[in-house]
Amino acid sequence: MHGLVLEHIARDFTDGRQVRRVLFPTDLEIAAGELTVLAGPSGSGKTTLLSIIGLVLRPSEGRLVLGNRDVSRLGEDAAAGVRLREYGFVFQQPMLVEGLSILENVLLSVAVQGKRPSKAMRKRAMDLLASLGLEATANQQPRLLSGGMKQRASIVRALLKSPSILLCDEPTSALDAESGQVVVRILKRIAIEEQRVVVVVSHDARVFPYADRLIKLENGRVVSDTREQYVEGSGLAS
């Protein structure tokens, strides 16, 4: 799987009168095969950075390179196509639809494209549910599941189309300690065993020990990066 390269990425916002820089020029290489965590307090720029990586926001400066392609200046339709093919998203709230079974919720990522899920896709969905310990929930309604189980179902939905990049925005912050630990272990396994790019935005300190790479932001700037500290010989593994 290919990784991501951020070259001098920056982002400004304006209220029509003044321009405010919320993300200062940032250079990062994000590799497949490891769990990368973006951490920092509210307003630090971590969610803005994730939105740029996910092609939801355009950078005001710099380039985002996916594989060998600069994707930072794509039009809306082209960006949506790349997101559809390459990305999976997991959010703080699982956003499962009541009235649909867990299996039907998982298959929504195909159904929203106006396609009827094939037998092969349904089998893949069931295999993924089984791999995350959710096979018995396939025909159940979301209201019958715990918060951790719902979040695992949302991960299955994100993985259904085999994305090379999985982006997660605060996936454990609404969960109890045990459920959060299960979810982050799953994300780490997906990154390592399936060689995907997995980026997690979190202010949940319980997530940090699981990170292969921990990048901390404050006031729109990267203030620490365990990979850089390792390269500089501090003894901290990435």
PDB file of C-alpha atoms in Angstrom:
ATOM      1  CA  MET A   1       0.000   0.000   0.000  1.00  0.00           C
ATOM      2  CA  HIS A   2       1.191   3.523  -0.723  1.00  0.00           C
ATOM      3  CA  GLY A   3       1.629   6.130   1.952  1.00  0.00           C
ATOM      4  CA  LEU A   4       0.904   9.840   2.146  1.00  0.00           C
ATOM      5  CA  VAL A   5       3.302  12.745   1.811  1.00  0.00           C
ATOM      6  CA  LEU A   6       2.443  16.220   3.092  1.00  0.00           C
ATOM      7  CA  GLU A   7       4.678  18.921   1.681  1.00  0.00           C
ATOM      8  CA  HIS A   8       4.493  22.330   3.389  1.00  0.00           C
ATOM      9  CA  ILE A   9       0.753  21.893   4.062  1.00  0.00           C
ATOM     10  CA  ALA A  10      -0.919  24.929   5.653  1.00  0.00           C
ATOM     11  CA  ARG A  11      -4.509  26.086   6.095  1.00  0.00           C
ATOM     12  CA  ASP A  12      -6.113  29.484   6.599  1.00  0.00           C
ATOM     13  CA  PHE A  13      -9.693  30.386   7.468  1.00  0.00           C
ATOM     14  CA  THR A  14     -11.359  33.752   6.991  1.00  0.00           C
ATOM     15  CA  ASP A  15     -14.486  35.351   8.399  1.00  0.00           C
ATOM     16  CA  GLY A  16     -14.602  37.777   5.495  1.00  0.00           C
ATOM     17  CA  ARG A  17     -12.633  40.452   7.305  1.00  0.00           C
ATOM     18  CA  GLN A  18      -9.446  38.797   8.478  1.00  0.00           C
ATOM     19  CA  VAL A  19      -7.495  35.667   7.688  1.00  0.00           C
ATOM     20  CA  ARG A  20      -6.546  33.324  10.510  1.00  0.00           C
ATOM     21  CA  ARG A  21      -3.908  30.597  10.095  1.00  0.00           C
ATOM     22  CA  VAL A  22      -5.056  27.423  11.867  1.00  0.00           C
ATOM     23  CA  LEU A  23      -2.405  25.077  10.474  1.00  0.00           C
ATOM     24  CA  PHE A  24       1.147  26.288   9.874  1.00  0.00           C
ATOM     25  CA  PRO A  25       3.389  24.759   7.158  1.00  0.00           C
ATOM     26  CA  THR A  26       3.713  21.065   7.927  1.00  0.00           C
ATOM     27  CA  ASP A  27       5.847  18.369   6.305  1.00  0.00           C
ATOM     28  CA  LEU A  28       5.048  14.742   7.086  1.00  0.00           C
ATOM     29  CA  GLU A  29       5.379  11.322   5.536  1.00  0.00           C
ATOM     30  CA  ILE A  30       2.711   8.931   6.794  1.00  0.00           C
ATOM     31  CA  ALA A  31       3.515   5.300   6.131  1.00  0.00           C
ATOM     32  CA  ALA A  32       1.336   2.260   5.664  1.00  0.00           C
ATOM     33  CA  GLY A  33       1.733  -0.528   8.186  1.00  0.00           C
ATOM     34  CA  GLU A  34       1.684   1.519  11.366  1.00  0.00           C
ATOM     35  CA  LEU A  35      -0.825   3.249  13.610  1.00  0.00           C
ATOM     36  CA  THR A  36      -0.293   7.010  13.401  1.00  0.00           C
ATOM     37  CA  VAL A  37      -1.959   9.112  16.091  1.00  0.00           C
ATOM     38  CA  LEU A  38      -2.470  12.882  15.828  1.00  0.00           C
ATOM     39  CA  ALA A  39      -2.898  14.347  19.302  1.00  0.00           C
ATOM     40  CA  GLY A  40      -3.364  17.766  20.812  1.00  0.00           C
ATOM     41  CA  PRO A  41      -5.825  19.967  22.664  1.00  0.00           C
ATOM     42  CA  SER A  42      -8.961  21.419  21.119  1.00  0.00           C
ATOM     43  CA  GLY A  43      -8.000  24.008  18.510  1.00  0.00           C
ATOM     44  CA  SER A  44      -4.540  22.540  17.962  1.00  0.00           C
ATOM     45  CA  GLY A  45      -5.136  21.880  14.252  1.00  0.00           C
ATOM     46  CA  LYS A  46      -5.335  18.098  14.378  1.00  0.00           C
ATOM     47  CA  THR A  47      -8.855  17.834  12.931  1.00  0.00           C
ATOM     48  CA  THR A  48      -7.999  20.377  10.224  1.00  0.00           C
ATOM     49  CA  LEU A  49      -4.970  18.285   9.318  1.00  0.00           C
ATOM     50  CA  LEU A  50      -7.077  15.120   9.198  1.00  0.00           C
ATOM     51  CA  SER A  51      -9.642  16.882   6.983  1.00  0.00           C
ATOM     52  CA  ILE A  52      -6.905  17.891   4.543  1.00  0.00           C
ATOM     53  CA  ILE A  53      -5.498  14.358   4.510  1.00  0.00           C
ATOM     54  CA  GLY A  54      -9.036  13.080   3.832  1.00  0.00           C
ATOM     55  CA  LEU A  55      -9.573  15.501   0.913  1.00  0.00           C
ATOM     56  CA  VAL A  56     -12.411  17.195   2.778  1.00  0.00           C
ATOM     57  CA  LEU A  57     -10.507  20.507   2.987  1.00  0.00           C
ATOM     58  CA  ARG A  58      -8.053  21.934   0.498  1.00  0.00           C
ATOM     59  CA  PRO A  59      -4.794  23.231   1.890  1.00  0.00           C
ATOM     60  CA  SER A  60      -4.145  26.949   1.511  1.00  0.00           C
ATOM     61  CA  GLU A  61      -0.528  26.083   0.768  1.00  0.00           C
ATOM     62  CA  GLY A  62       1.460  22.967  -0.035  1.00  0.00           C
ATOM     63  CA  ARG A  63       0.820  19.591  -1.598  1.00  0.00           C
ATOM     64  CA  LEU A  64      -0.720  16.308  -0.502  1.00  0.00           C
ATOM     65  CA  VAL A  65       0.760  13.418  -2.459  1.00  0.00           C
ATOM     66  CA  LEU A  66      -0.995  10.051  -2.543  1.00  0.00           C
ATOM     67  CA  GLY A  67       1.166   7.446  -4.213  1.00  0.00           C
ATOM     68  CA  ASN A  68       2.815   9.521  -6.940  1.00  0.00           C
ATOM     69  CA  ARG A  69      -0.172  11.822  -7.445  1.00  0.00           C
ATOM     70  CA  ASP A  70      -0.724  15.338  -6.121  1.00  0.00           C
ATOM     71  CA  VAL A  71      -4.326  15.201  -4.904  1.00  0.00           C
ATOM     72  CA  SER A  72      -4.421  18.509  -3.054  1.00  0.00           C
ATOM     73  CA  ARG A  73      -5.908  20.560  -5.899  1.00  0.00           C
ATOM     74  CA  LEU A  74      -8.495  18.131  -7.239  1.00  0.00           C
ATOM     75  CA  GLY A  75     -11.967  19.383  -8.071  1.00  0.00           C
ATOM     76  CA  GLU A  76     -14.865  18.246  -5.881  1.00  0.00           C
ATOM     77  CA  ASP A  77     -15.921  15.395  -8.162  1.00  0.00           C
ATOM     78  CA  ALA A  78     -12.390  14.078  -8.604  1.00  0.00           C
ATOM     79  CA  ALA A  79     -11.692  14.344  -4.861  1.00  0.00           C
ATOM     80  CA  ALA A  80     -14.919  12.492  -4.110  1.00  0.00           C
ATOM     81  CA  GLY A  81     -13.838   9.739  -6.491  1.00  0.00           C
ATOM     82  CA  VAL A  82     -10.476   9.340  -4.738  1.00  0.00           C
ATOM     83  CA  ARG A  83     -12.205   9.263  -1.332  1.00  0.00           C
ATOM     84  CA  LEU A  84     -14.591   6.609  -2.596  1.00  0.00           C
ATOM     85  CA  ARG A  85     -11.799   4.387  -3.917  1.00  0.00           C
ATOM     86  CA  GLU A  86      -9.004   4.958  -1.433  1.00  0.00           C
ATOM     87  CA  TYR A  87     -10.473   6.065   1.905  1.00  0.00           C
ATOM     88  CA  GLY A  88     -12.474   4.698   4.795  1.00  0.00           C
ATOM     89  CA  PHE A  89     -13.705   6.925   7.631  1.00  0.00           C
ATOM     90  CA  VAL A  90     -14.512   6.194  11.279  1.00  0.00           C
ATOM     91  CA  PHE A  91     -16.007   8.949  13.430  1.00  0.00           C
ATOM     92  CA  GLN A  92     -16.553   9.580  17.133  1.00  0.00           C
ATOM     93  CA  GLN A  93     -20.185   8.483  16.818  1.00  0.00           C
ATOM     94  CA  PRO A  94     -20.796   5.280  14.824  1.00  0.00           C
ATOM     95  CA  MET A  95     -23.776   6.843  12.998  1.00  0.00           C
ATOM     96  CA  LEU A  96     -25.604   3.558  12.498  1.00  0.00           C
ATOM     97  CA  VAL A  97     -29.158   3.757  11.184  1.00  0.00           C
ATOM     98  CA  GLU A  98     -31.850   2.428  13.492  1.00  0.00           C
ATOM     99  CA  GLY A  99     -34.344   0.269  11.642  1.00  0.00           C
ATOM    100  CA  LEU A 100     -31.568  -1.395   9.667  1.00  0.00           C
ATOM    101  CA  SER A 101     -29.672  -4.461  10.809  1.00  0.00           C
ATOM    102  CA  ILE A 102     -25.946  -4.274  11.479  1.00  0.00           C
ATOM    103  CA  LEU A 103     -25.282  -6.069   8.192  1.00  0.00           C
ATOM    104  CA  GLU A 104     -27.496  -3.605   6.320  1.00  0.00           C
ATOM    105  CA  ASN A 105     -25.686  -0.720   7.996  1.00  0.00           C
ATOM    106  CA  VAL A 106     -22.345  -2.115   6.910  1.00  0.00           C
ATOM    107  CA  LEU A 107     -23.591  -2.496   3.336  1.00  0.00           C
ATOM    108  CA  LEU A 108     -24.800   1.122   3.243  1.00  0.00           C
ATOM    109  CA  SER A 109     -21.398   2.207   1.957  1.00  0.00           C
ATOM    110  CA  VAL A 110     -22.252   0.309  -1.233  1.00  0.00           C
ATOM    111  CA  ALA A 111     -25.977   1.082  -1.287  1.00  0.00           C
ATOM    112  CA  VAL A 112     -25.451   4.858  -1.150  1.00  0.00           C
ATOM    113  CA  GLN A 113     -23.748   4.576  -4.528  1.00  0.00           C
ATOM    114  CA  GLY A 114     -27.000   3.277  -5.965  1.00  0.00           C
ATOM    115  CA  LYS A 115     -25.630  -0.238  -6.280  1.00  0.00           C
ATOM    116  CA  ARG A 116     -27.177  -3.456  -5.075  1.00  0.00           C
ATOM    117  CA  PRO A 117     -24.682  -5.282  -2.831  1.00  0.00           C
ATOM    118  CA  SER A 118     -23.422  -8.396  -4.595  1.00  0.00           C
ATOM    119  CA  LYS A 119     -23.194 -11.810  -2.982  1.00  0.00           C
ATOM    120  CA  ALA A 120     -19.422 -11.377  -2.853  1.00  0.00           C
ATOM    121  CA  MET A 121     -19.802  -8.040  -1.052  1.00  0.00           C
ATOM    122  CA  ARG A 122     -22.278  -9.514   1.434  1.00  0.00           C
ATOM    123  CA  LYS A 123     -19.848 -12.358   2.106  1.00  0.00           C
ATOM    124  CA  ARG A 124     -17.022  -9.891   2.638  1.00  0.00           C
ATOM    125  CA  ALA A 125     -19.211  -7.948   5.068  1.00  0.00           C
ATOM    126  CA  MET A 126     -19.970 -11.113   7.029  1.00  0.00           C
ATOM    127  CA  ASP A 127     -16.301 -12.106   7.039  1.00  0.00           C
ATOM    128  CA  LEU A 128     -15.312  -8.687   8.362  1.00  0.00           C
ATOM    129  CA  LEU A 129     -18.007  -8.795  11.052  1.00  0.00           C
ATOM    130  CA  ALA A 130     -16.735 -12.218  12.092  1.00  0.00           C
ATOM    131  CA  SER A 131     -13.122 -10.981  12.184  1.00  0.00           C
ATOM    132  CA  LEU A 132     -14.147  -8.253  14.658  1.00  0.00           C
ATOM    133  CA  GLY A 133     -16.272 -10.592  16.773  1.00  0.00           C
ATOM    134  CA  LEU A 134     -19.600  -9.299  15.446  1.00  0.00           C
ATOM    135  CA  GLU A 135     -20.887 -12.189  13.356  1.00  0.00           C
ATOM    136  CA  ALA A 136     -23.736 -12.895  15.807  1.00  0.00           C
ATOM    137  CA  THR A 137     -24.923  -9.277  15.547  1.00  0.00           C
ATOM    138  CA  ALA A 138     -25.417  -9.233  11.771  1.00  0.00           C
ATOM    139  CA  ASN A 139     -29.221  -9.323  11.971  1.00  0.00           C
ATOM    140  CA  GLN A 140     -29.591  -7.283  15.138  1.00  0.00           C
ATOM    141  CA  GLN A 141     -30.655  -3.653  15.438  1.00  0.00           C
ATOM    142  CA  PRO A 142     -28.006  -1.121  16.538  1.00  0.00           C
ATOM    143  CA  ARG A 143     -29.914  -0.295  19.747  1.00  0.00           C
ATOM    144  CA  LEU A 144     -29.170  -3.797  21.018  1.00  0.00           C
ATOM    145  CA  LEU A 145     -25.393  -3.323  20.791  1.00  0.00           C
ATOM    146  CA  SER A 146     -22.980  -1.733  23.244  1.00  0.00           C
ATOM    147  CA  GLY A 147     -21.110   1.420  22.278  1.00  0.00           C
ATOM    148  CA  GLY A 148     -17.937  -0.542  21.604  1.00  0.00           C
ATOM    149  CA  MET A 149     -19.748  -3.034  19.378  1.00  0.00           C
ATOM    150  CA  LYS A 150     -21.345  -0.197  17.409  1.00  0.00           C
ATOM    151  CA  GLN A 151     -17.943   1.369  16.856  1.00  0.00           C
ATOM    152  CA  ARG A 152     -16.549  -1.959  15.675  1.00  0.00           C
ATOM    153  CA  ALA A 153     -19.476  -2.165  13.212  1.00  0.00           C
ATOM    154  CA  SER A 154     -18.567   1.297  11.906  1.00  0.00           C
ATOM    155  CA  ILE A 155     -15.001   0.074  11.350  1.00  0.00           C
ATOM    156  CA  VAL A 156     -16.347  -2.859   9.347  1.00  0.00           C
ATOM    157  CA  ARG A 157     -18.393  -0.430   7.241  1.00  0.00           C
ATOM    158  CA  ALA A 158     -15.274   1.665   6.599  1.00  0.00           C
ATOM    159  CA  LEU A 159     -13.262  -1.417   5.578  1.00  0.00           C
ATOM    160  CA  LEU A 160     -15.867  -2.950   3.287  1.00  0.00           C
ATOM    161  CA  LYS A 161     -14.408  -1.532   0.073  1.00  0.00           C
ATOM    162  CA  SER A 162     -10.820  -2.350   1.079  1.00  0.00           C
ATOM    163  CA  PRO A 163      -9.559   1.240   1.395  1.00  0.00           C
ATOM    164  CA  SER A 164      -5.834   1.788   1.504  1.00  0.00           C
ATOM    165  CA  ILE A 165      -6.295   4.685   3.959  1.00  0.00           C
ATOM    166  CA  LEU A 166      -8.379   4.585   7.143  1.00  0.00           C
ATOM    167  CA  LEU A 167      -8.970   7.896   8.923  1.00  0.00           C
ATOM    168  CA  CYS A 168     -10.470   7.923  12.406  1.00  0.00           C
ATOM    169  CA  ASP A 169     -11.680  11.024  14.249  1.00  0.00           C
ATOM    170  CA  GLU A 170     -11.863  10.481  18.037  1.00  0.00           C
ATOM    171  CA  PRO A 171     -13.006   6.838  17.668  1.00  0.00           C
ATOM    172  CA  THR A 172     -12.629   6.000  21.380  1.00  0.00           C
ATOM    173  CA  SER A 173     -13.586   9.205  23.191  1.00  0.00           C
ATOM    174  CA  ALA A 174     -17.250   8.194  23.650  1.00  0.00           C
ATOM    175  CA  LEU A 175     -16.353   4.687  24.869  1.00  0.00           C
ATOM    176  CA  ASP A 176     -15.506   3.231  28.255  1.00  0.00           C
ATOM    177  CA  ALA A 177     -11.913   2.194  28.891  1.00  0.00           C
ATOM    178  CA  GLU A 178     -12.361  -1.480  27.987  1.00  0.00           C
ATOM    179  CA  SER A 179     -14.297  -0.819  24.777  1.00  0.00           C
ATOM    180  CA  GLY A 180     -11.859   1.891  23.724  1.00  0.00           C
ATOM    181  CA  GLN A 181      -8.954  -0.483  24.238  1.00  0.00           C
ATOM    182  CA  VAL A 182     -10.620  -3.115  22.044  1.00  0.00           C
ATOM    183  CA  VAL A 183     -11.240  -0.572  19.265  1.00  0.00           C
ATOM    184  CA  VAL A 184      -7.705   0.842  19.233  1.00  0.00           C
ATOM    185  CA  ARG A 185      -6.208  -2.654  19.241  1.00  0.00           C
ATOM    186  CA  ILE A 186      -8.323  -3.469  16.186  1.00  0.00           C
ATOM    187  CA  LEU A 187      -7.129  -0.318  14.420  1.00  0.00           C
ATOM    188  CA  LYS A 188      -3.512  -1.183  15.204  1.00  0.00           C
ATOM    189  CA  ARG A 189      -3.971  -4.718  13.893  1.00  0.00           C
ATOM    190  CA  ILE A 190      -5.540  -3.412  10.684  1.00  0.00           C
ATOM    191  CA  ALA A 191      -2.594  -1.078  10.130  1.00  0.00           C
ATOM    192  CA  ILE A 192       0.086  -3.688  10.707  1.00  0.00           C
ATOM    193  CA  GLU A 193      -1.415  -6.904   9.379  1.00  0.00           C
ATOM    194  CA  GLU A 194      -3.182  -5.381   6.368  1.00  0.00           C
ATOM    195  CA  GLN A 195      -0.503  -2.775   5.622  1.00  0.00           C
ATOM    196  CA  ARG A 196      -2.898   0.146   5.497  1.00  0.00           C
ATOM    197  CA  VAL A 197      -2.388   3.795   6.323  1.00  0.00           C
ATOM    198  CA  VAL A 198      -4.304   4.270   9.589  1.00  0.00           C
ATOM    199  CA  VAL A 199      -4.453   7.764  11.086  1.00  0.00           C
ATOM    200  CA  VAL A 200      -6.285   8.401  14.353  1.00  0.00           C
ATOM    201  CA  VAL A 201      -7.046  11.857  15.723  1.00  0.00           C
ATOM    202  CA  SER A 202      -7.443  11.660  19.484  1.00  0.00           C
ATOM    203  CA  HIS A 203      -7.100  13.596  22.705  1.00  0.00           C
ATOM    204  CA  ASP A 204      -7.713  10.337  24.594  1.00  0.00           C
ATOM    205  CA  ALA A 205      -4.426   9.566  26.363  1.00  0.00           C
ATOM    206  CA  ARG A 206      -5.458   5.907  26.620  1.00  0.00           C
ATOM    207  CA  VAL A 207      -4.829   5.627  22.869  1.00  0.00           C
ATOM    208  CA  PHE A 208      -1.263   6.946  22.926  1.00  0.00           C
ATOM    209  CA  PRO A 209       0.548   3.804  24.155  1.00  0.00           C
ATOM    210  CA  TYR A 210      -0.784   1.903  21.131  1.00  0.00           C
ATOM    211  CA  ALA A 211       0.595   4.378  18.602  1.00  0.00           C
ATOM    212  CA  ASP A 212       3.489   3.301  16.428  1.00  0.00           C
ATOM    213  CA  ARG A 213       3.928   7.000  15.783  1.00  0.00           C
ATOM    214  CA  LEU A 214       2.566   9.819  17.951  1.00  0.00           C
ATOM    215  CA  ILE A 215       2.431  13.318  16.471  1.00  0.00           C
ATOM    216  CA  LYS A 216       1.407  16.128  18.814  1.00  0.00           C
ATOM    217  CA  LEU A 217       0.102  19.489  17.637  1.00  0.00           C
ATOM    218  CA  GLU A 218      -0.378  22.764  19.466  1.00  0.00           C
ATOM    219  CA  ASN A 219      -1.616  26.062  18.024  1.00  0.00           C
ATOM    220  CA  GLY A 220      -1.472  24.726  14.483  1.00  0.00           C
ATOM    221  CA  ARG A 221       2.080  23.413  14.646  1.00  0.00           C
ATOM    222  CA  VAL A 222       3.665  19.992  15.113  1.00  0.00           C
ATOM    223  CA  VAL A 223       5.469  20.225  18.440  1.00  0.00           C
ATOM    224  CA  SER A 224       6.620  16.616  18.767  1.00  0.00           C
ATOM    225  CA  ASP A 225       6.842  13.527  16.603  1.00  0.00           C
ATOM    226  CA  THR A 226       8.136  10.256  18.017  1.00  0.00           C
ATOM    227  CA  ARG A 227       9.576   9.297  14.637  1.00  0.00           C
ATOM    228  CA  GLU A 228      11.637  12.482  14.472  1.00  0.00           C
ATOM    229  CA  GLN A 229      12.753  12.038  18.073  1.00  0.00           C
ATOM    230  CA  TYR A 230      13.874   8.516  17.253  1.00  0.00           C
ATOM    231  CA  VAL A 231      15.793   9.642  14.196  1.00  0.00           C
ATOM    232  CA  GLU A 232      17.534  12.281  16.287  1.00  0.00           C
ATOM    233  CA  GLY A 233      18.695   9.608  18.692  1.00  0.00           C
ATOM    234  CA  SER A 234      16.561  10.314  21.731  1.00  0.00           C
ATOM    235  CA  GLY A 235      15.885   6.609  22.191  1.00  0.00           C
ATOM    236  CA  LEU A 236      12.131   6.885  21.643  1.00  0.00           C
ATOM    237  CA  ALA A 237      10.922   4.241  19.217  1.00  0.00           C
ATOM    238  CA  SER A 238       8.544   5.343  16.479  1.00  0.00           C
TER     239      SER A 238
END
